[in-house]
């Protein structure tokens, strides 16, 4: 029997609100060149930032998934930062992508699996969670240090219990963050995830708690220690193709750790194979072949395969994502189609 097709679980949605998507983008200061670099790596014109970005971005993303080896990509909305009283922290959200936008795209395209992002301090957090479950959410996404979510706060217990009960896995950013502003750097520590794990949530630590900036704390070994205690704790290998994050790849490839890893790219974060080649993780021939590949999703997938990540890392997520009503309809449609063909 052939193994299930690969899925990328870490693909960001971006938009400036054109076409009534509800998205917001406020590029500021030193982050502006970073936004421009991301557009360039996607093959989009820089004018898209102020133009019809939402449509251009989603059409390009759809094309990239279709032209890759991937069966689908989990698309991530982006929640606002809130204080513990449930008030939006103004000027701390350069990017906002509503849940409805991801859910709508998920219903429209089988290549897109919708995640949702809800700050648990929001006064309507429970209602929004129910609405998103109804709408077909397959994953819950958050950035504790940037969105000011202390997941260990006991006030959020009911929220995590409902997430667990619904079978919705959680993808949480861990370690340093440099594409959106950070409010609480200490919440980059994977230990912030203890409470959801105790409530029974299946948690995926994004970037495996590796550092992204030179001066970030390195939480990787904290995460490994937690994985030994929590069988429901996984990690994704997203953004491993940027300079510093790939530092712990040799440990990820060894032993039982690779049995708890899942694949994600962190698209549109740029993907470069140079660092893995320089570290001797990818041979020259594979590096040359995939570094020049025009599709960044395929480039990231193939470079990680060339590093030696086993097939299971790329398809393990099939058994972790929530099977929403939309997803089972989709699977039925696919199996009917294959019977008819
Ligand atoms: Zn990300």
Short mmCIF file of C-alpha atoms and ligand atoms in Angstrom, two decimals:
data_model
loop_
_atom_site.label_atom_id
_atom_site.label_comp_id
_atom_site.label_asym_id
_atom_site.label_seq_id
_atom_site.Cartn_x
_atom_site.Cartn_y
_atom_site.Cartn_z
CA UNK A 1 0.00 0.00 0.00
CA UNK A 2 1.38 3.43 -0.90
CA UNK A 3 1.77 5.99 1.88
CA UNK A 4 -0.71 8.92 2.12
CA UNK A 5 0.31 12.06 0.22
CA UNK A 6 2.28 14.82 2.00
CA UNK A 7 0.59 17.80 3.65
CA UNK A 8 2.19 21.13 4.60
CA UNK A 9 0.61 22.21 7.90
CA UNK A 10 2.17 25.66 8.21
CA UNK A 11 1.13 28.04 5.42
CA UNK A 12 0.13 31.61 6.29
CA UNK A 13 -2.69 33.56 4.71
CA UNK A 14 -1.99 37.23 4.05
CA UNK A 15 -4.17 40.05 2.71
CA UNK A 16 -4.80 43.79 2.92
CA UNK A 17 -8.60 43.54 2.85
CA UNK A 18 -9.21 44.01 -0.88
CA UNK A 19 -12.20 42.02 -2.09
CA UNK A 20 -13.87 42.35 1.37
CA UNK A 21 -11.83 39.52 2.89
CA UNK A 22 -11.60 41.29 6.26
CA UNK A 23 -7.78 40.96 6.26
CA UNK A 24 -5.53 43.78 7.43
CA UNK A 25 -1.88 44.48 6.71
CA UNK A 26 0.02 47.39 8.21
CA UNK A 27 3.66 46.98 7.16
CA UNK A 28 5.83 49.25 9.27
CA UNK A 29 9.44 50.27 9.75
CA UNK A 30 12.10 47.64 9.32
CA UNK A 31 9.53 44.93 8.61
CA UNK A 32 8.60 46.46 5.27
CA UNK A 33 11.69 45.09 3.44
CA UNK A 34 10.87 41.66 4.93
CA UNK A 35 7.35 41.79 3.47
CA UNK A 36 8.85 42.75 0.13
CA UNK A 37 11.32 39.86 0.24
CA UNK A 38 8.47 37.43 0.92
CA UNK A 39 6.49 38.75 -2.06
CA UNK A 40 9.55 38.46 -4.27
CA UNK A 41 10.12 34.85 -3.19
CA UNK A 42 6.49 34.06 -4.09
CA UNK A 43 6.87 35.60 -7.52
CA UNK A 44 4.40 38.43 -6.82
CA UNK A 45 5.00 42.08 -7.84
CA UNK A 46 5.88 44.50 -5.02
CA UNK A 47 2.90 46.63 -6.10
CA UNK A 48 0.65 43.81 -4.75
CA UNK A 49 1.26 45.10 -1.20
CA UNK A 50 -0.92 48.13 -1.95
CA UNK A 51 -3.00 46.50 -4.68
CA UNK A 52 -5.24 43.43 -4.97
CA UNK A 53 -3.01 41.42 -2.60
CA UNK A 54 -5.66 39.05 -1.25
CA UNK A 55 -6.64 37.64 -4.64
CA UNK A 56 -3.08 37.56 -6.02
CA UNK A 57 -1.79 35.82 -2.89
CA UNK A 58 -4.47 33.11 -2.67
CA UNK A 59 -4.37 32.39 -6.43
CA UNK A 60 -0.59 32.08 -6.35
CA UNK A 61 -0.74 29.87 -3.26
CA UNK A 62 -3.35 27.61 -4.83
CA UNK A 63 -1.23 27.29 -7.95
CA UNK A 64 1.87 26.44 -5.89
CA UNK A 65 0.04 23.70 -3.95
CA UNK A 66 -1.44 22.25 -7.16
CA UNK A 67 1.94 22.22 -8.91
CA UNK A 68 3.72 20.60 -5.95
CA UNK A 69 3.90 17.05 -4.56
CA UNK A 70 1.62 18.15 -1.72
CA UNK A 71 -1.96 16.94 -1.43
CA UNK A 72 -2.97 20.01 0.56
CA UNK A 73 -1.80 22.88 2.75
CA UNK A 74 -3.24 23.88 6.11
CA UNK A 75 -3.92 27.62 5.73
CA UNK A 76 -3.47 29.76 8.84
CA UNK A 77 -5.48 32.87 9.73
CA UNK A 78 -3.91 35.42 12.10
CA UNK A 79 -5.57 36.56 15.33
CA UNK A 80 -5.15 39.96 17.01
CA UNK A 81 -3.25 40.42 20.29
CA UNK A 82 -5.51 40.81 23.36
CA UNK A 83 -4.85 41.70 26.99
CA UNK A 84 -6.05 39.39 29.77
CA UNK A 85 -9.26 41.42 30.12
CA UNK A 86 -10.14 40.56 26.54
CA UNK A 87 -9.35 43.97 25.03
CA UNK A 88 -7.49 44.25 21.72
CA UNK A 89 -3.93 45.54 22.23
CA UNK A 90 -3.81 48.30 19.64
CA UNK A 91 -0.77 48.83 17.39
CA UNK A 92 0.47 45.31 18.04
CA UNK A 93 -1.15 43.58 15.12
CA UNK A 94 0.52 44.46 11.81
CA UNK A 95 -1.33 41.52 10.29
CA UNK A 96 -4.89 40.28 10.78
CA UNK A 97 -6.58 37.46 8.87
CA UNK A 98 -10.10 36.49 10.04
CA UNK A 99 -11.15 32.89 10.61
CA UNK A 100 -14.01 33.26 8.15
CA UNK A 101 -11.60 33.93 5.31
CA UNK A 102 -9.69 30.67 5.95
CA UNK A 103 -12.92 28.68 6.44
CA UNK A 104 -14.39 30.06 3.21
CA UNK A 105 -11.26 29.18 1.21
CA UNK A 106 -11.29 25.71 2.79
CA UNK A 107 -14.85 25.11 1.61
CA UNK A 108 -13.99 26.30 -1.90
CA UNK A 109 -10.70 24.48 -2.54
CA UNK A 110 -9.89 20.89 -1.50
CA UNK A 111 -6.19 21.87 -1.55
CA UNK A 112 -6.76 24.23 1.40
CA UNK A 113 -7.44 22.84 4.90
CA UNK A 114 -8.60 25.66 7.17
CA UNK A 115 -7.05 26.41 10.54
CA UNK A 116 -8.58 28.93 12.94
CA UNK A 117 -7.01 31.31 15.44
CA UNK A 118 -8.88 32.58 18.53
CA UNK A 119 -7.42 34.44 21.51
CA UNK A 120 -8.90 32.60 24.53
CA UNK A 121 -9.29 35.91 26.45
CA UNK A 122 -11.77 37.23 23.86
CA UNK A 123 -15.17 37.74 25.45
CA UNK A 124 -16.68 35.65 22.62
CA UNK A 125 -13.89 33.03 22.51
CA UNK A 126 -16.15 30.03 23.23
CA UNK A 127 -18.80 31.15 20.73
CA UNK A 128 -16.17 31.78 18.07
CA UNK A 129 -14.68 28.34 18.71
CA UNK A 130 -18.08 26.65 18.26
CA UNK A 131 -18.72 28.67 15.11
CA UNK A 132 -15.33 27.67 13.67
CA UNK A 133 -15.85 23.98 14.53
CA UNK A 134 -19.17 24.16 12.73
CA UNK A 135 -17.43 25.89 9.81
CA UNK A 136 -14.95 23.03 9.27
CA UNK A 137 -11.81 23.97 11.26
CA UNK A 138 -9.13 21.23 11.18
CA UNK A 139 -6.47 22.92 13.40
CA UNK A 140 -6.16 25.69 16.00
CA UNK A 141 -3.23 28.12 15.55
CA UNK A 142 -1.72 30.66 17.94
CA UNK A 143 1.47 32.62 18.63
CA UNK A 144 1.62 32.91 22.46
CA UNK A 145 4.52 35.42 22.58
CA UNK A 146 3.16 37.72 19.84
CA UNK A 147 -0.55 37.45 20.65
CA UNK A 148 -0.04 37.62 24.43
CA UNK A 149 -1.54 34.18 25.19
CA UNK A 150 -0.33 32.66 28.44
CA UNK A 151 -1.79 29.23 27.72
CA UNK A 152 -1.11 28.18 31.34
CA UNK A 153 -3.56 30.80 32.65
CA UNK A 154 -6.22 28.76 34.49
CA UNK A 155 -8.94 31.05 33.15
CA UNK A 156 -8.45 29.42 29.74
CA UNK A 157 -8.96 25.86 31.00
CA UNK A 158 -12.52 25.55 29.67
CA UNK A 159 -11.37 26.74 26.27
CA UNK A 160 -8.60 24.09 26.08
CA UNK A 161 -10.96 21.40 27.32
CA UNK A 162 -13.38 22.19 24.50
CA UNK A 163 -10.50 22.24 21.95
CA UNK A 164 -9.47 18.77 23.22
CA UNK A 165 -13.02 17.43 23.23
CA UNK A 166 -13.54 18.61 19.63
CA UNK A 167 -10.39 16.77 18.53
CA UNK A 168 -8.88 20.03 17.26
CA UNK A 169 -5.07 19.88 17.36
CA UNK A 170 -3.20 23.03 18.34
CA UNK A 171 -0.26 24.50 16.41
CA UNK A 172 1.54 26.95 18.67
CA UNK A 173 4.51 29.09 17.74
CA UNK A 174 7.50 28.39 20.00
CA UNK A 175 10.79 30.30 20.54
CA UNK A 176 11.74 33.67 19.05
CA UNK A 177 9.67 35.49 16.46
CA UNK A 178 10.89 38.12 14.01
CA UNK A 179 8.13 38.60 11.42
CA UNK A 180 5.47 40.01 13.79
CA UNK A 181 6.12 42.02 17.00
CA UNK A 182 6.55 40.13 20.28
CA UNK A 183 4.71 41.26 23.43
CA UNK A 184 5.84 38.58 25.93
CA UNK A 185 9.18 37.00 24.89
CA UNK A 186 8.93 34.56 27.84
CA UNK A 187 5.88 32.94 26.20
CA UNK A 188 8.17 31.59 23.47
CA UNK A 189 9.15 28.92 25.99
CA UNK A 190 7.37 25.64 25.08
CA UNK A 191 6.51 25.26 28.79
CA UNK A 192 3.65 27.67 28.05
CA UNK A 193 1.94 24.66 26.48
CA UNK A 194 1.71 22.54 29.66
CA UNK A 195 -1.89 23.50 30.45
CA UNK A 196 -3.43 22.65 27.03
CA UNK A 197 -1.51 19.32 27.13
CA UNK A 198 -2.86 18.57 30.62
CA UNK A 199 -6.37 19.33 29.27
CA UNK A 200 -5.88 16.63 26.61
CA UNK A 201 -5.11 18.82 23.58
CA UNK A 202 -2.79 17.37 20.93
CA UNK A 203 -0.17 20.11 20.57
CA UNK A 204 2.31 20.79 17.78
CA UNK A 205 5.19 23.10 18.74
CA UNK A 206 5.89 25.13 15.61
CA UNK A 207 9.58 25.33 14.60
CA UNK A 208 10.41 22.69 17.27
CA UNK A 209 11.27 25.56 19.65
CA UNK A 210 14.46 26.35 17.71
CA UNK A 211 15.80 29.88 17.75
CA UNK A 212 15.36 32.13 14.72
CA UNK A 213 17.45 35.14 15.75
CA UNK A 214 21.09 34.97 16.80
CA UNK A 215 20.31 36.23 20.32
CA UNK A 216 17.09 34.25 20.90
CA UNK A 217 17.06 31.75 23.77
CA UNK A 218 17.30 28.13 22.57
CA UNK A 219 14.35 26.12 23.94
CA UNK A 220 14.86 22.98 21.84
CA UNK A 221 15.98 20.79 24.75
CA UNK A 222 13.08 22.02 26.93
CA UNK A 223 10.78 20.77 24.19
CA UNK A 224 12.49 17.39 23.95
CA UNK A 225 12.15 16.97 27.72
CA UNK A 226 8.43 17.82 27.46
CA UNK A 227 7.95 15.38 24.58
CA UNK A 228 9.28 12.62 26.83
CA UNK A 229 6.52 13.42 29.34
CA UNK A 230 3.66 14.19 26.91
CA UNK A 231 2.85 11.60 24.22
CA UNK A 232 0.43 14.10 22.61
CA UNK A 233 3.17 16.67 22.00
CA UNK A 234 4.52 16.96 18.45
CA UNK A 235 6.73 19.51 16.69
CA UNK A 236 6.77 20.90 13.17
CA UNK A 237 9.88 21.41 11.07
CA UNK A 238 8.70 24.72 9.61
CA UNK A 239 11.24 27.39 8.64
CA UNK A 240 14.11 24.88 8.98
CA UNK A 241 15.40 26.26 5.66
CA UNK A 242 16.35 29.66 7.07
CA UNK A 243 19.86 30.26 8.50
CA UNK A 244 19.61 29.68 12.27
CA UNK A 245 16.55 27.48 12.75
CA UNK A 246 18.13 24.40 11.18
CA UNK A 247 20.73 24.09 13.94
CA UNK A 248 19.05 21.07 15.56
CA UNK A 249 18.22 19.16 12.36
CA UNK A 250 20.76 16.35 13.08
CA UNK A 251 19.06 15.68 16.45
CA UNK A 252 15.61 15.76 14.77
CA UNK A 253 16.72 13.09 12.32
CA UNK A 254 18.00 10.77 15.03
CA UNK A 255 16.07 8.33 17.19
CA UNK A 256 12.54 8.59 18.44
CA UNK A 257 12.23 12.37 17.99
CA UNK A 258 11.52 11.99 14.27
CA UNK A 259 8.44 9.92 15.20
CA UNK A 260 6.86 13.10 16.63
CA UNK A 261 7.63 15.50 13.80
CA UNK A 262 5.30 16.87 11.14
CA UNK A 263 6.07 18.87 8.02
CA UNK A 264 5.39 22.57 7.58
CA UNK A 265 7.10 25.24 5.48
CA UNK A 266 6.08 28.54 7.20
CA UNK A 267 5.30 29.92 3.74
CA UNK A 268 5.73 32.79 2.72
CA UNK A 269 8.91 32.83 4.84
CA UNK A 270 11.73 32.45 2.27
CA UNK A 271 13.29 29.01 1.75
CA UNK A 272 17.03 28.66 1.16
CA UNK A 273 18.93 25.37 0.94
CA UNK A 274 22.40 26.96 1.38
CA UNK A 275 22.54 26.49 5.16
CA UNK A 276 21.67 22.81 5.04
CA UNK A 277 24.22 22.25 2.32
CA UNK A 278 26.87 24.20 4.29
CA UNK A 279 26.12 22.03 7.34
CA UNK A 280 26.54 18.88 5.24
CA UNK A 281 22.86 17.88 5.62
CA UNK A 282 22.17 18.00 1.87
CA UNK A 283 24.62 16.84 -0.81
CA UNK A 284 25.75 19.23 -3.56
CA UNK A 285 23.70 17.53 -6.30
CA UNK A 286 20.43 17.65 -4.34
CA UNK A 287 21.13 21.19 -3.22
CA UNK A 288 21.73 22.37 -6.81
CA UNK A 289 18.68 20.54 -8.08
CA UNK A 290 16.15 21.79 -5.51
CA UNK A 291 17.57 25.21 -4.70
CA UNK A 292 16.77 26.27 -8.25
CA UNK A 293 13.22 24.90 -8.16
CA UNK A 294 10.79 27.77 -8.81
CA UNK A 295 8.07 26.46 -6.47
CA UNK A 296 9.02 27.35 -2.85
CA UNK A 297 6.63 24.74 -1.35
CA UNK A 298 8.18 21.99 -3.47
CA UNK A 299 11.69 23.31 -2.77
CA UNK A 300 11.14 23.15 0.98
CA UNK A 301 9.59 19.65 0.80
CA UNK A 302 12.33 18.22 -1.43
CA UNK A 303 15.21 19.79 0.53
CA UNK A 304 13.83 18.23 3.74
CA UNK A 305 13.50 14.84 2.03
CA UNK A 306 17.09 15.22 0.84
CA UNK A 307 18.12 15.87 4.48
CA UNK A 308 16.70 12.46 5.33
CA UNK A 309 13.37 13.22 6.99
CA UNK A 310 11.31 10.03 6.55
CA UNK A 311 7.97 9.85 4.65
CA UNK A 312 6.04 9.63 7.92
CA UNK A 313 7.07 13.21 8.82
CA UNK A 314 5.24 14.42 5.70
CA UNK A 315 2.03 12.41 6.10
CA UNK A 316 1.70 11.80 9.87
CA UNK A 317 -0.61 14.81 10.08
CA UNK A 318 -3.42 12.88 8.34
CA UNK A 319 -4.09 11.11 11.63
CA UNK A 320 -3.75 14.29 13.75
CA UNK A 321 -5.94 16.89 11.99
CA UNK A 322 -9.57 17.19 13.03
CA UNK A 323 -11.89 15.36 10.68
CA UNK A 324 -14.48 18.07 10.11
CA UNK A 325 -17.79 17.51 8.34
CA UNK A 326 -16.29 19.34 5.32
CA UNK A 327 -13.28 17.06 5.36
CA UNK A 328 -15.33 13.85 5.41
CA UNK A 329 -17.47 15.20 2.52
CA UNK A 330 -14.26 15.95 0.70
CA UNK A 331 -12.90 12.46 1.29
CA UNK A 332 -16.17 10.90 0.16
CA UNK A 333 -16.06 12.98 -3.00
CA UNK A 334 -12.48 11.89 -3.64
CA UNK A 335 -13.24 8.21 -3.11
CA UNK A 336 -16.40 8.40 -5.30
CA UNK A 337 -14.32 10.10 -7.98
CA UNK A 338 -11.66 7.40 -7.82
CA UNK A 339 -14.31 4.63 -7.97
CA UNK A 340 -15.92 6.32 -10.99
CA UNK A 341 -12.59 6.73 -12.78
ZN1 LIG B 1 4.60 30.69 10.92
#
